[in-house]
Short mmCIF file of C-alpha atoms and ligand atoms in Angstrom, two decimals:
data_model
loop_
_atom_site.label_atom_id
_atom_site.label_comp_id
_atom_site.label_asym_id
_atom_site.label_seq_id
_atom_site.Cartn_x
_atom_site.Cartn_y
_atom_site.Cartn_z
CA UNK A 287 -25.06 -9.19 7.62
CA UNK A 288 -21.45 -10.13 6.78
CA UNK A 289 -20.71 -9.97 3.33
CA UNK A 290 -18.84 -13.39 2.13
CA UNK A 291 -17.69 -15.18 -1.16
CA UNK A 292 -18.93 -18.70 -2.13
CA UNK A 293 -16.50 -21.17 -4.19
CA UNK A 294 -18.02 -24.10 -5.61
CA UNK A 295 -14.95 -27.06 -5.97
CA UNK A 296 -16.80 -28.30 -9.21
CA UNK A 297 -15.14 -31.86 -8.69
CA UNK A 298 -16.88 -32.36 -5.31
CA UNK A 299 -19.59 -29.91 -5.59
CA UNK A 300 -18.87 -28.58 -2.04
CA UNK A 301 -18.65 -25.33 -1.38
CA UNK A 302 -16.72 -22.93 0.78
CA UNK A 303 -17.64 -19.88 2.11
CA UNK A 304 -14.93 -16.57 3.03
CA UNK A 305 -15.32 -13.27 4.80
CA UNK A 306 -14.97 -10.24 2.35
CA UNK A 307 -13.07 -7.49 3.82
CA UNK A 308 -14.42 -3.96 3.29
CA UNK A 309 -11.59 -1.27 2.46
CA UNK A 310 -11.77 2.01 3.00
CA UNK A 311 -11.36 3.35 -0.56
CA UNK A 312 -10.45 0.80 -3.32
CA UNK A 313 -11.16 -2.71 -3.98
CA UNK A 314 -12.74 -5.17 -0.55
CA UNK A 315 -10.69 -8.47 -0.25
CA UNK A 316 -11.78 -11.92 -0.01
CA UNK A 317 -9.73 -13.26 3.37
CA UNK A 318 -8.36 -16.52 1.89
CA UNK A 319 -5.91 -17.37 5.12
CA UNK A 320 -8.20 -20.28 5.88
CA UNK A 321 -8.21 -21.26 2.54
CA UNK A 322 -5.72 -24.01 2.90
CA UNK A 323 -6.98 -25.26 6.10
CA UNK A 324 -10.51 -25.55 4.75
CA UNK A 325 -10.26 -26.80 0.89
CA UNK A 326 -6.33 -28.29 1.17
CA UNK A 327 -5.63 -26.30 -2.00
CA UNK A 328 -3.44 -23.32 -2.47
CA UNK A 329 -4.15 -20.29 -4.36
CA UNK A 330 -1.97 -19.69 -7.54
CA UNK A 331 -1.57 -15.83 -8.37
CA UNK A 332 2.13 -15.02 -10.45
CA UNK A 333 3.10 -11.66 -9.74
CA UNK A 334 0.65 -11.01 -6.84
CA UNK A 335 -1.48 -9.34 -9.47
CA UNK A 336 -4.96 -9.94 -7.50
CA UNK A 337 -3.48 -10.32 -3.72
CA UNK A 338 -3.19 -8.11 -1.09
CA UNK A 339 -0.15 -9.05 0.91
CA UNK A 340 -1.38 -6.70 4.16
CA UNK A 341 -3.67 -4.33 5.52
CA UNK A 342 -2.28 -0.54 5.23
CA UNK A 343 -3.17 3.42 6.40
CA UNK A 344 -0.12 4.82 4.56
CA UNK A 345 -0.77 4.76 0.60
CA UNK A 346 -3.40 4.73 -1.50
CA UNK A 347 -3.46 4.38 -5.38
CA UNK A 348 -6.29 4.38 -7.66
CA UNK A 349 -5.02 2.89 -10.81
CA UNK A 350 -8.23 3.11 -13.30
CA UNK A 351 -8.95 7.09 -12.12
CA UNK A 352 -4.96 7.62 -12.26
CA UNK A 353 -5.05 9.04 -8.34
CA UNK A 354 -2.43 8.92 -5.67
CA UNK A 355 -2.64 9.88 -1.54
CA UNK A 356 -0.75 9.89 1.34
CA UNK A 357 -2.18 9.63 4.29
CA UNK A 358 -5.45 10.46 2.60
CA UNK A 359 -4.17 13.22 1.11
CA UNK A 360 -3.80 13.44 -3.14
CA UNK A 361 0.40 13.97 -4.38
CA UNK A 362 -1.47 17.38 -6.45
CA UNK A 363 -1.92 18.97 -3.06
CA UNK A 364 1.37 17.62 -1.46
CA UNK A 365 3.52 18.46 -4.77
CA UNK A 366 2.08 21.66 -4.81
CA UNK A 367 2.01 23.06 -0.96
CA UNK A 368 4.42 21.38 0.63
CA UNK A 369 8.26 20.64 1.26
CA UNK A 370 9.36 17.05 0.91
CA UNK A 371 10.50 16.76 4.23
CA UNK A 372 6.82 17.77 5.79
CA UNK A 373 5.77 14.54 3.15
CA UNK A 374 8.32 12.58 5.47
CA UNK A 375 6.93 13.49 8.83
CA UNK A 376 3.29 13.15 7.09
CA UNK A 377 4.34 9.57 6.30
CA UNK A 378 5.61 9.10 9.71
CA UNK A 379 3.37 11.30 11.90
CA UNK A 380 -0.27 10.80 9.70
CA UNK A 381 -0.48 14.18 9.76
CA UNK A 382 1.66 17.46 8.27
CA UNK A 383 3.94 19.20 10.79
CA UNK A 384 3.34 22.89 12.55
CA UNK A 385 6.30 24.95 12.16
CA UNK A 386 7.84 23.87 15.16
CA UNK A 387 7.75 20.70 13.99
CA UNK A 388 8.76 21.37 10.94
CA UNK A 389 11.91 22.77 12.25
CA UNK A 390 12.93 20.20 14.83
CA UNK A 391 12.48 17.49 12.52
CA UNK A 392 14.76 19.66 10.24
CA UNK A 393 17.03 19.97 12.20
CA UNK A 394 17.35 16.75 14.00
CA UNK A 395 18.02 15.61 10.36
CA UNK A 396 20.49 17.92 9.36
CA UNK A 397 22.45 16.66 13.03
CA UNK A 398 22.24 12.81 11.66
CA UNK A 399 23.13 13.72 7.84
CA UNK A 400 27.29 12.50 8.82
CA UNK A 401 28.48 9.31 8.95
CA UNK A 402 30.44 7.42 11.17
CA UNK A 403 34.12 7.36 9.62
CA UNK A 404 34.57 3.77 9.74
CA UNK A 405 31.72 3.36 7.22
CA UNK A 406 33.70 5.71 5.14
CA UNK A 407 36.12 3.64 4.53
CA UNK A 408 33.89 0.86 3.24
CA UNK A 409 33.97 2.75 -0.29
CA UNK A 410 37.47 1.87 -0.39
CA UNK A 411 36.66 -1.76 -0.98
CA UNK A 412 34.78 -1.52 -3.94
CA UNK A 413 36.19 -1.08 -7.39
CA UNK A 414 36.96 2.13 -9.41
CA UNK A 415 33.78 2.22 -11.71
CA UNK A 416 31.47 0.61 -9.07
CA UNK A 417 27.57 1.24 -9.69
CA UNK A 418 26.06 3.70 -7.35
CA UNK A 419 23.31 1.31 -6.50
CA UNK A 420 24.93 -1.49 -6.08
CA UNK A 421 27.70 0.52 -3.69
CA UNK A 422 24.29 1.80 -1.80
CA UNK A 423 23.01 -1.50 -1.13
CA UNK A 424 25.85 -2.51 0.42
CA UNK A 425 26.46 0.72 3.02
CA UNK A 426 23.05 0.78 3.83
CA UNK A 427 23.38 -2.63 4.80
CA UNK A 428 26.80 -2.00 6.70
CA UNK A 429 24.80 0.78 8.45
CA UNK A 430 23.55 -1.68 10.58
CA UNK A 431 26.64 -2.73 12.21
CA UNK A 432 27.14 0.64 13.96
CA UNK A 433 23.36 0.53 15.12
CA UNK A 434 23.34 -3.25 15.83
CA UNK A 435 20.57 -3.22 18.73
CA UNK A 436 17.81 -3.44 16.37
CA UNK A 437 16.20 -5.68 18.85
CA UNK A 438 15.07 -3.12 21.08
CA UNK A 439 13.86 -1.19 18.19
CA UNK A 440 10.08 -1.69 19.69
CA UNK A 441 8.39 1.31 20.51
CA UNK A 442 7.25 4.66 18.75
CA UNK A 443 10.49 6.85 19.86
CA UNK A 444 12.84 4.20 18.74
CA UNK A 445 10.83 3.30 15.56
CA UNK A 446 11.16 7.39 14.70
CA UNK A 447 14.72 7.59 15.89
CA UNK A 448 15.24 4.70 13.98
CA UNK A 449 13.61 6.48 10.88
CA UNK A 450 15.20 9.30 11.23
CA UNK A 451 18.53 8.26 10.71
CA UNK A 452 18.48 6.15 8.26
CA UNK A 453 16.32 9.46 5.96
CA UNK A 454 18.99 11.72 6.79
CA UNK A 455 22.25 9.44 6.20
CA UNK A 456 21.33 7.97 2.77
CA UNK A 457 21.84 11.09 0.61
CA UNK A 458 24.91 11.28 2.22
CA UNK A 459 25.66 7.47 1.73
CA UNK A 460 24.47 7.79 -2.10
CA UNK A 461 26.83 11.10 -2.74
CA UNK A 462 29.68 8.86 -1.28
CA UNK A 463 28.56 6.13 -3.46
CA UNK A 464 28.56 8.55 -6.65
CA UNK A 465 32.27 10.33 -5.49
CA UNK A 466 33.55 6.65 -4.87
CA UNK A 467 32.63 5.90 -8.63
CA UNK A 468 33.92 8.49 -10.51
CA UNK A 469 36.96 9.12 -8.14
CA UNK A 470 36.21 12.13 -6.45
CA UNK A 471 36.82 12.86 -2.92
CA UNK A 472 34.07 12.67 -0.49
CA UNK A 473 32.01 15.96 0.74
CA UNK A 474 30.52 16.00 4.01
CA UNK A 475 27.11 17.00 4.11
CA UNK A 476 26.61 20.97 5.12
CA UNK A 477 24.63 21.04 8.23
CA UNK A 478 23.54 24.79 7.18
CA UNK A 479 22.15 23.59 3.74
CA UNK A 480 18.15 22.04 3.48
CA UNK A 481 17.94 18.22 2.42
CA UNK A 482 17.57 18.59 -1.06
CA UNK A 483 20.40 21.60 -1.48
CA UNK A 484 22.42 19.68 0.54
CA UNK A 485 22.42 16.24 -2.22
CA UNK A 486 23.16 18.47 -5.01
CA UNK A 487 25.94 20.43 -2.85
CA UNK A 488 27.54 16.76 -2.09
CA UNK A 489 27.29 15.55 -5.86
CA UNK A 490 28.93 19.19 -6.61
CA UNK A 491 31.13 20.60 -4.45
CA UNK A 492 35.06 20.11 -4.58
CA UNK A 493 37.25 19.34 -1.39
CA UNK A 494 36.86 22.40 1.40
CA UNK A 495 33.30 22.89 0.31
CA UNK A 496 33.72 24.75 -2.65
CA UNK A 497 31.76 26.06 -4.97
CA UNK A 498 31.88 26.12 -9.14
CA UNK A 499 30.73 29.09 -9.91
CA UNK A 500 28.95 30.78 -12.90
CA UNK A 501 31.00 33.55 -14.46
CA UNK A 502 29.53 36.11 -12.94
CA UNK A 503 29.42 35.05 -9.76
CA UNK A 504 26.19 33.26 -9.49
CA UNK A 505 25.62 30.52 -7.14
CA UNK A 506 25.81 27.63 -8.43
CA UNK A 507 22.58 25.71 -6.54
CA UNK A 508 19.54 27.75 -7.75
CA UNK A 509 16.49 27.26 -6.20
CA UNK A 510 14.91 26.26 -8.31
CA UNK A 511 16.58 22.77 -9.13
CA UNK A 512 16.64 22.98 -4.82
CA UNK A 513 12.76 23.16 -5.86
CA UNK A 514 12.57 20.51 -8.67
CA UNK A 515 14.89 18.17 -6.62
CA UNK A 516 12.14 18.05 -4.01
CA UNK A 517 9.48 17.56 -5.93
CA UNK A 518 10.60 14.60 -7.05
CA UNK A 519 11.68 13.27 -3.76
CA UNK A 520 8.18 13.96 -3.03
CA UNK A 521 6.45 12.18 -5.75
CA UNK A 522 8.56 9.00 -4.85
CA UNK A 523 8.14 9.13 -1.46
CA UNK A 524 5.81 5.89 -1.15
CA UNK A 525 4.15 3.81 -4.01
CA UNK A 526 2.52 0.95 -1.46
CA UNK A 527 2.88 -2.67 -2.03
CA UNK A 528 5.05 -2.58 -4.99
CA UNK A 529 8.24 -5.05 -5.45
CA UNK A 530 10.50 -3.18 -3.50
CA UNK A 531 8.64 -2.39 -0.54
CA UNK A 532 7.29 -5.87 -0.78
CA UNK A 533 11.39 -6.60 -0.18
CA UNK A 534 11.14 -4.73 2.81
CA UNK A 535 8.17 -6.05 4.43
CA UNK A 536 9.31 -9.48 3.33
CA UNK A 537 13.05 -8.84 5.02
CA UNK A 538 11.12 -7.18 7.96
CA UNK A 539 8.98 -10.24 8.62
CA UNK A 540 12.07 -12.43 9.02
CA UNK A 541 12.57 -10.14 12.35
CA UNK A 542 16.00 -8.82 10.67
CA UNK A 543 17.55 -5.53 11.27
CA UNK A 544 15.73 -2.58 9.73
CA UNK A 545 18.46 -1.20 7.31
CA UNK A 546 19.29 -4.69 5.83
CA UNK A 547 15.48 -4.41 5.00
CA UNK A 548 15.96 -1.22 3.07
CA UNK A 549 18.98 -2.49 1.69
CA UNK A 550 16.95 -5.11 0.29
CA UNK A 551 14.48 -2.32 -0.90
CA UNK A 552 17.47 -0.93 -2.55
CA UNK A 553 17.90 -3.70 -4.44
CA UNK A 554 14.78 -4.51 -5.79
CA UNK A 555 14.61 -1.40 -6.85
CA UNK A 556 17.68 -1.27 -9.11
CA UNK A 557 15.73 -3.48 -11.88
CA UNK A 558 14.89 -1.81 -15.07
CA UNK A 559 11.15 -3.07 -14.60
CA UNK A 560 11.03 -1.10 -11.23
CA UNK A 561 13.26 1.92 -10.54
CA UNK A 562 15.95 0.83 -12.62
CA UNK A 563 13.63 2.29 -15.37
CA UNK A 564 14.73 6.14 -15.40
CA UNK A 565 18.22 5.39 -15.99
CA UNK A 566 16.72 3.17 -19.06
CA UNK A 567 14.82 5.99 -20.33
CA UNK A 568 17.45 8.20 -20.51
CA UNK A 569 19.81 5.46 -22.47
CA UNK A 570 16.62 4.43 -24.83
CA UNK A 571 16.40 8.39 -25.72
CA UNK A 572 20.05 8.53 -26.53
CA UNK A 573 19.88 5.09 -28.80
CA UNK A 574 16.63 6.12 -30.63
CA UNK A 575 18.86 9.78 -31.06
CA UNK A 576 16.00 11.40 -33.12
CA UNK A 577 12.73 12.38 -33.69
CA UNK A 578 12.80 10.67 -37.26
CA UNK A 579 13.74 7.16 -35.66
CA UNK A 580 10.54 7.26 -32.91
CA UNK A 581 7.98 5.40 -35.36
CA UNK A 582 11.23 2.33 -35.48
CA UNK A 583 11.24 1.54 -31.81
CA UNK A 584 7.47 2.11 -31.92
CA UNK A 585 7.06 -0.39 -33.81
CA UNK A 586 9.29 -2.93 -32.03
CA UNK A 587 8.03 -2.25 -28.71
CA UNK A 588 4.60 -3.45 -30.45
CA UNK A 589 6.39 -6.85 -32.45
CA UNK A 590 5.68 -9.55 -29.88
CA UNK A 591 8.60 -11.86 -31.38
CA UNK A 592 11.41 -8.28 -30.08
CA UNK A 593 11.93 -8.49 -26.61
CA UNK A 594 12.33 -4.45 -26.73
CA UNK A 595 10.20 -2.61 -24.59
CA UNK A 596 9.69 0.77 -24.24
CA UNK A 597 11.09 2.08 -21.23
CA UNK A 598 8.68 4.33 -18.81
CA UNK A 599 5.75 3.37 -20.44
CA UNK A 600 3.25 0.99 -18.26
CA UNK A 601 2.73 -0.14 -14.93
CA UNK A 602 0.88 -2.98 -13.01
CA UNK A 603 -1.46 -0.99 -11.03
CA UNK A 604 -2.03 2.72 -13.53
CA UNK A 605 -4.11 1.84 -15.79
CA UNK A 606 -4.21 5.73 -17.17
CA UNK A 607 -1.97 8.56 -16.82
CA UNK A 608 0.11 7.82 -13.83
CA UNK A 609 -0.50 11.09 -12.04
CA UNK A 610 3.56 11.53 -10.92
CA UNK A 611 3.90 12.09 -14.93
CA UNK A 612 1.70 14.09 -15.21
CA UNK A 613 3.30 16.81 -12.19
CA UNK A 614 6.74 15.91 -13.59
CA UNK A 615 5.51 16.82 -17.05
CA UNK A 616 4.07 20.51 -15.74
CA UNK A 617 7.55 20.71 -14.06
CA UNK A 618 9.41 19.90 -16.87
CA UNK A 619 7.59 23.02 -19.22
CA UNK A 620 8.09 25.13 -15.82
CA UNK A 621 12.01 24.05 -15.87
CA UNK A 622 12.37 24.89 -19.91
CA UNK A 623 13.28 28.19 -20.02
CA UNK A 624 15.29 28.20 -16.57
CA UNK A 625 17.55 25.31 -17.09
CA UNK A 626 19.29 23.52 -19.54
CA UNK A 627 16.88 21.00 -20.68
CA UNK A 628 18.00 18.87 -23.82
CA UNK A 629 15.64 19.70 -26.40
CA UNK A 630 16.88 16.97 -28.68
CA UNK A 631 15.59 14.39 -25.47
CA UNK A 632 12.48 16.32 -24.59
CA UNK A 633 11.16 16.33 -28.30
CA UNK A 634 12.10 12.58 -28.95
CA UNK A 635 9.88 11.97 -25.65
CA UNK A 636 7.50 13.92 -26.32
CA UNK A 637 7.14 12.47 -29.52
CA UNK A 638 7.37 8.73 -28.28
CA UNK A 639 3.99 10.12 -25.96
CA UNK A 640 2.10 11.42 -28.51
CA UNK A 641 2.15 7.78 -31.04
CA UNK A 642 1.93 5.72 -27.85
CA UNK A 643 -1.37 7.61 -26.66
CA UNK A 644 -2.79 7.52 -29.69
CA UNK A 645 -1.73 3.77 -30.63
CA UNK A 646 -4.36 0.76 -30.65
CA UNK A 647 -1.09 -1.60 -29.30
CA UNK A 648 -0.77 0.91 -26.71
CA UNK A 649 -4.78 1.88 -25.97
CA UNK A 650 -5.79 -1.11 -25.43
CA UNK A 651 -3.33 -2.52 -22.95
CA UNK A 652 -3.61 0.24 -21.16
CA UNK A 653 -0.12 1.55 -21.53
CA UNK A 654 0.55 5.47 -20.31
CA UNK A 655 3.42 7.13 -19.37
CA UNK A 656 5.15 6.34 -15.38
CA UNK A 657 7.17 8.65 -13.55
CA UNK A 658 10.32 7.22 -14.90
CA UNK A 659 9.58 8.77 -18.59
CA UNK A 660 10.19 11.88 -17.55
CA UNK A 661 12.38 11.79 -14.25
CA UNK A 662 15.69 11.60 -16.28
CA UNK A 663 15.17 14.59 -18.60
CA UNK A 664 14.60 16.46 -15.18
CA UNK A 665 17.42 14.84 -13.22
CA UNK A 666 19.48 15.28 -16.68
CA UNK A 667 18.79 19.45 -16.38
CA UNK A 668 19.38 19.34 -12.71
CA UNK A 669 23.13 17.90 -13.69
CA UNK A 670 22.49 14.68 -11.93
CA UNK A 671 24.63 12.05 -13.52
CA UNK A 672 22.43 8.64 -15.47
CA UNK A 673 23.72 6.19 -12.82
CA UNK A 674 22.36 8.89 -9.73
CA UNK A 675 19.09 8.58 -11.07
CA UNK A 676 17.69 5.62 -9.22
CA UNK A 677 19.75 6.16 -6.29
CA UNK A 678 17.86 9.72 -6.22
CA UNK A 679 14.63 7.28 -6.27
CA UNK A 680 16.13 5.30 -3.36
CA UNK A 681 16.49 8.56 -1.64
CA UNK A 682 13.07 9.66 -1.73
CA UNK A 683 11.52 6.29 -1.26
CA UNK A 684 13.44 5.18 1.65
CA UNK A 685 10.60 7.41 4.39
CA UNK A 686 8.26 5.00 2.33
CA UNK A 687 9.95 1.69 3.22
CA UNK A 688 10.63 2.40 6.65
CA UNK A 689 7.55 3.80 7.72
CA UNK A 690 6.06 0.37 5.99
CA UNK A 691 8.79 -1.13 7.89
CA UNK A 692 7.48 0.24 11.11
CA UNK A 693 3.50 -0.27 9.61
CA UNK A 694 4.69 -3.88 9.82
CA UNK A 695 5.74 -4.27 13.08
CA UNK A 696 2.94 -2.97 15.21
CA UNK A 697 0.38 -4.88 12.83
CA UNK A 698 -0.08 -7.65 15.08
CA UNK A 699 -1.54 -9.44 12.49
CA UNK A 700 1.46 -9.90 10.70
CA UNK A 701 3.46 -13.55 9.77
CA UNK A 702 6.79 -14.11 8.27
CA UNK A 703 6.08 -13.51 4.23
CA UNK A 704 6.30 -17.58 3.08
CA UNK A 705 4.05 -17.90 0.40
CA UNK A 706 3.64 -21.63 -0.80
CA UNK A 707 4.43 -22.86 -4.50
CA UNK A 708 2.47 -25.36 -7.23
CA UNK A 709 4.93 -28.25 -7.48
CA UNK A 710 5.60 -29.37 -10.74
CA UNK A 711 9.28 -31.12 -11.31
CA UNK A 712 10.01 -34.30 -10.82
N1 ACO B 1106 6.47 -1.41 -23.96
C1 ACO B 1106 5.80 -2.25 -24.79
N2 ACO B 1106 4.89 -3.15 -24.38
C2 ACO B 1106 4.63 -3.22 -23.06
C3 ACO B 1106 5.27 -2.37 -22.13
C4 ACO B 1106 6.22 -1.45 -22.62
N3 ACO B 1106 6.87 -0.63 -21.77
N4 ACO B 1106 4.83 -2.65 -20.89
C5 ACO B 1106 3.94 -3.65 -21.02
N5 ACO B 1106 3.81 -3.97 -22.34
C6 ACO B 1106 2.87 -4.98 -22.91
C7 ACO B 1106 3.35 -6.39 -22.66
O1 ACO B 1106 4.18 -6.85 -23.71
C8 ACO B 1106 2.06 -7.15 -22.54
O2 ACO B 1106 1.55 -7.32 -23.86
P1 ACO B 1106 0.74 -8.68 -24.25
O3 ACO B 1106 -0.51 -8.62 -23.41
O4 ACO B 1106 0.51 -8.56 -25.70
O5 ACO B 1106 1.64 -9.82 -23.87
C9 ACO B 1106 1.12 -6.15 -21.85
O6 ACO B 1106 1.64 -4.85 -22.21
C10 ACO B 1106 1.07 -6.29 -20.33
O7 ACO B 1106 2.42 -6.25 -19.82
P2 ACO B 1106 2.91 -7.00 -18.50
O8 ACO B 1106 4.39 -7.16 -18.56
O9 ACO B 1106 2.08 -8.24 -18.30
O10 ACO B 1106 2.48 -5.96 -17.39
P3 ACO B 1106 3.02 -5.91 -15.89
O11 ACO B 1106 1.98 -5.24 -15.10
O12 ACO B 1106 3.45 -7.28 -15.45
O13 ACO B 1106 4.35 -5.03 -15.97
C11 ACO B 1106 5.81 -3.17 -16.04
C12 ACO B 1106 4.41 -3.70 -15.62
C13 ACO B 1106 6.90 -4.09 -15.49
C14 ACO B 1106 6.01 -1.78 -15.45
C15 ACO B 1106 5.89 -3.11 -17.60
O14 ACO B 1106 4.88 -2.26 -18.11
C16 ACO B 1106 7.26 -2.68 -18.10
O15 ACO B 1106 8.16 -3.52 -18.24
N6 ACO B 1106 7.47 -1.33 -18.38
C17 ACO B 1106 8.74 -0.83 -18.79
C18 ACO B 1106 9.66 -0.63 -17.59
C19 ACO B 1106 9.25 0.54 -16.71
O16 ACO B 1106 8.97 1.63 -17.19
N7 ACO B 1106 9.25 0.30 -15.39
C20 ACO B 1106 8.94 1.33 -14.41
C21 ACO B 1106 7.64 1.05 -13.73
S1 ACO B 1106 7.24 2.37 -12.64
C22 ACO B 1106 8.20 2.11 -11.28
O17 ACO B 1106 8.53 1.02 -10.91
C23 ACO B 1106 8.65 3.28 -10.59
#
C-alpha cells in the first residue's frame, strides 16, 4: 500500500492527501509539488530547514548520530585509506579507482593544472590587497570564456572532461589569487608534484621554482603537511544540499555555464555562517588572545541581546559532534609534535570546547564543534595564510559542486529552482 500524508485545512475541513517518498537512509519526504495545484496555498519554510530541494546518490549526512558518507561510504574509512583525489573520482565514478585509474586520472589532472595566459592577466585588474575569494570568484567565472561551448556539455565524457578541468585548474587559480594579493609573482603549477604538494609548492615557491629551504638542507614540503593538506581536501569534498551547493544547483537550473555555477558556489561560500567560518575562527582566537579571557566570550555568545557568536561552533543539520571535527581533531594531536602548531591557539580552543560541551546554553541547542573550529589551527601549522583558508575549502569542495552540477542535469526530474514567496507589503 502506498504510504501518504493527510492535511486537514481546518477552515474548510477538507482534506488532502500526498505521496510519502521512502529514502534510502535518512528521513522519507512528503512530495508537496502538487501542493499548490491541489489546496492553492504555498508552503512557508525560511531557511529550507524541513525541505528537500532534490533527490540525490552522492552524500549522505546523519546529523543526530553525527555520520557522514560518500557514495555510501563513511569520511572515517575515506580519511583514513584513501588519497583525496581517489575521493574525487569516487564522487564522480560511484566507486574508488584501481590503480590504473588512479593514475590516469592523476595524470590527466596534473596535464590540465595550467592556465591559459590570457586568464593570467585577469589578476592584473584587481587591486593590490584584493581578497583571495573574492579574486576566485571572479576567474572561475572568467574560466568560462575560454570553454564557452557549455551547451554541448551533455553527455558522460564531456560532463567528466568538464569536471576534470575545472578540479585541476582551481588550485592553480586560488595560488594566483593569493600571489596577486600579496604581490608575489605567479608559480606555475609543477606537473611532477601530486595535487596537494603541488598547492603548497604554488603558495611557496619563489620565481624559477625555487625552494626555501631549512638550514640543513631539508625540503621544505614534508609529507606530512602533503598528508594533512589532503585530508582536509577530503573531509570537504561534498557536504550535500547546503547553501553553497544549493548556489550551484540553483545557477545550474537556469541552464548557465557550469563554472559560473561554481563561481556562484564560491561565493556563497565566502560567508562567515558557511565557509567563511575558518578564517573567523582563527581571528576570534587571536581577539579572545588567552585562556583567561574564554569564560568572557562564553558568556556573550550565550547573552541573546550580543550579536557575538562563537565561530565554528553549530550547524543546521549536526546535531552532535560533527564527525570532520572530530578527524581534524585526531590530526591536529598527530600534527603536534611534527609541526609548528600555536599552542597559545590550540589551548584557547581547546578550552572554548571543553565550557561549550559542558554548557546548558550550549547542550541544549545542540551546539558542537564544525570542521571550521579546527581547520585554521591546521591550515595555520601547514603555513597557509588566514585569507587561503576558505579558498583551500573552495578547493576541496569544488568535485562536490560539480559532480552535483552534473547530478542535476541527468535528473530528468529537475525544474529551474523558483521557489514562490508569502506576500506581505503593500
Ligand atoms: N554561538 C552561539 N550561539 C549559537 C551559535 C554559535 N556559534 N550557533 C547557533 N547559536 C544559537 C542561536 O543563537 C540560536 O539560539 P536561540 O534558539 O536562543 O535563538 C540557536 O543556537 C539556533 O541557531 P540558528 O542560527 O537558528 O541555527 P542555524 O541552523 O540557522 O545556523 C549556523 C547554523 C549558521 C552554522 C550557526 O550555528 C552559526 O552561525 N555558527 C557560527 C558560524 C559557523 O561556524 N559556520 C560554519 C558552519 S559549517 C560550514 O558551513 C562548513
Amino acid at each position: 500500500m502506498k504510504s501518504t500524508v493527510t492535511m486537514t485545512d481546518n477552515r474548510t475541513e477538507k482534506s488532502y492527501e500526498f505521496d510519502i517518498i521512502e529514502a534510502t537512509r535518512g528521513p522519507s519526504v512528503v512530495d508537496i509539488s502538487k501542493f499548490y495545484s491541489e489546496t492553492g496555498m504555498f508552503t512557508y519554510d525560511n531557511g529550507f530547514t524541513s525541505t528537500a530541494s532534490c533527490k540525490s546518490k552522492i552524500t549522505f549526512i546523519d546529523g543526530a548520530k553525527g555520520e557522514l558518507r560518500y557514495r555510501g561510504i563513511k569520511i572515517e574509512e575515506l580519511t583514513l585509506n584513501h588519497t583525496y583525489l581517489e575521493i574525487c573520482y569516487l564522487l564522480l565514478n560511484s566507486k574508488l579507482p584501481n590503480e590504473e585509474e588512479l593514475q590516469d586520472f592523476d595524470l590527466e589532472l596534473r596535464h590540465r593544472s595550467l592556465i591559459h595566459e590570457n586568464l593570467r592577466h585577469l589578476f592584473q585588474a584587481f587591486p593590490a590587497g584584493a581578497h583571495p575569494m573574492a579574486t576566485l570568484s571572479a576567474a572561475t567565472a572568467a574560466l568560462s570564456t575560454f570553454y564557452y561551448d557549455h551547451l554541448n556539455i551533455s553527455n558522460e565524457a564531456s560532463y567528466q572532461e568538464m569536471a576534470r578541468r575545472i578540479i585541476a585548474k582551481i588550485p592553480t587559480v586560488a595560488a594566483f589569487a593569493y600571489r596577486h594579493s600579496i604581490g608575489a609573482p605567479f608559480i606555475h603549477p609543477d606537473i611532477d608534484r601530486s595535487f596537494s604538494e603541488n598547492f603548497l609548492y604554488m603558495l611557496r615557491a619563489y620565481p624559477g621554482g625555487k625552494m626555501h629551504r631549512g638550514r640543513n638542507g631539508e625540503h621544505i614540503i614534508k609529507d606530512i603537511e602533503v598528508k594533512a593538506l589532503d585530508t582536509i581536501f577530503t573531509l570537504h569534498a561534498d557536504h550535500e544540499q547546503n547553501a553553497s551547493t544549493t548556489a550551484v544547483r540553483g545557477v545550474a537550473s537556469t541552464g548557465a555555464h557550469p563554472y559560473v555555477a561554481i563561481s556562484a558556489g564560491i561565493s556563497a561560500l565566502w560567508g562567515r555562517a558557511h565557509g567563511g567560518a575558518n578564517e573567523s575562527v582563527i581571528a576570534q582566537l587571536k581577539m579572545i588572545g588567552s585562556v583567561e579571557n574564554v569564560d568572557a566570550f562564553i558568556a556573550r555568545a550565550k547573552d541573546p541581546t550580543d550579536e557575538f557568536r562563537l565561530m565554528g561552533f553549530g550547524h543546521r543539520v549536526y546535531k552532535n559532534f560533527d564527525p570532520r571535527a572530530k578527524i581534524l581533531k585526531g590530526l591536529q594531536d598527530q600534527l603536534k609534535n611534527e609541526l609548528n602548531l600555536d599552542s597559545n591557539l590550540m589551548q584557547i580552543a581547546n578550552k572554548i570546547e571543553e565550557i561549550a560541551l559542558n554548557d546548558e546554553y550550549f547542550i541544549s541547542r545542540k551546539l558542537y564543534p564544525n570542521i571550521d573550529f579546527y581547520s585554521g589551527v591546521i591550515l595555520t601549522a601547514l603555513q597557509i595564510p588566514t585569507s587561503m583558508f576558505t579558498p583551500v575549502f573552495v578547493i576541496g569542495r569544488t568535485v562536490g559542486w560539480i559532480t552535483q552540477w552534473i547530478e542535476f542535469k541527468k535528473d530528468k526530474e529537475m525544474k529551474i529552482a523558483r521557489p514562490r514567496q508569502l506576500y506581505i507589503g503593500k
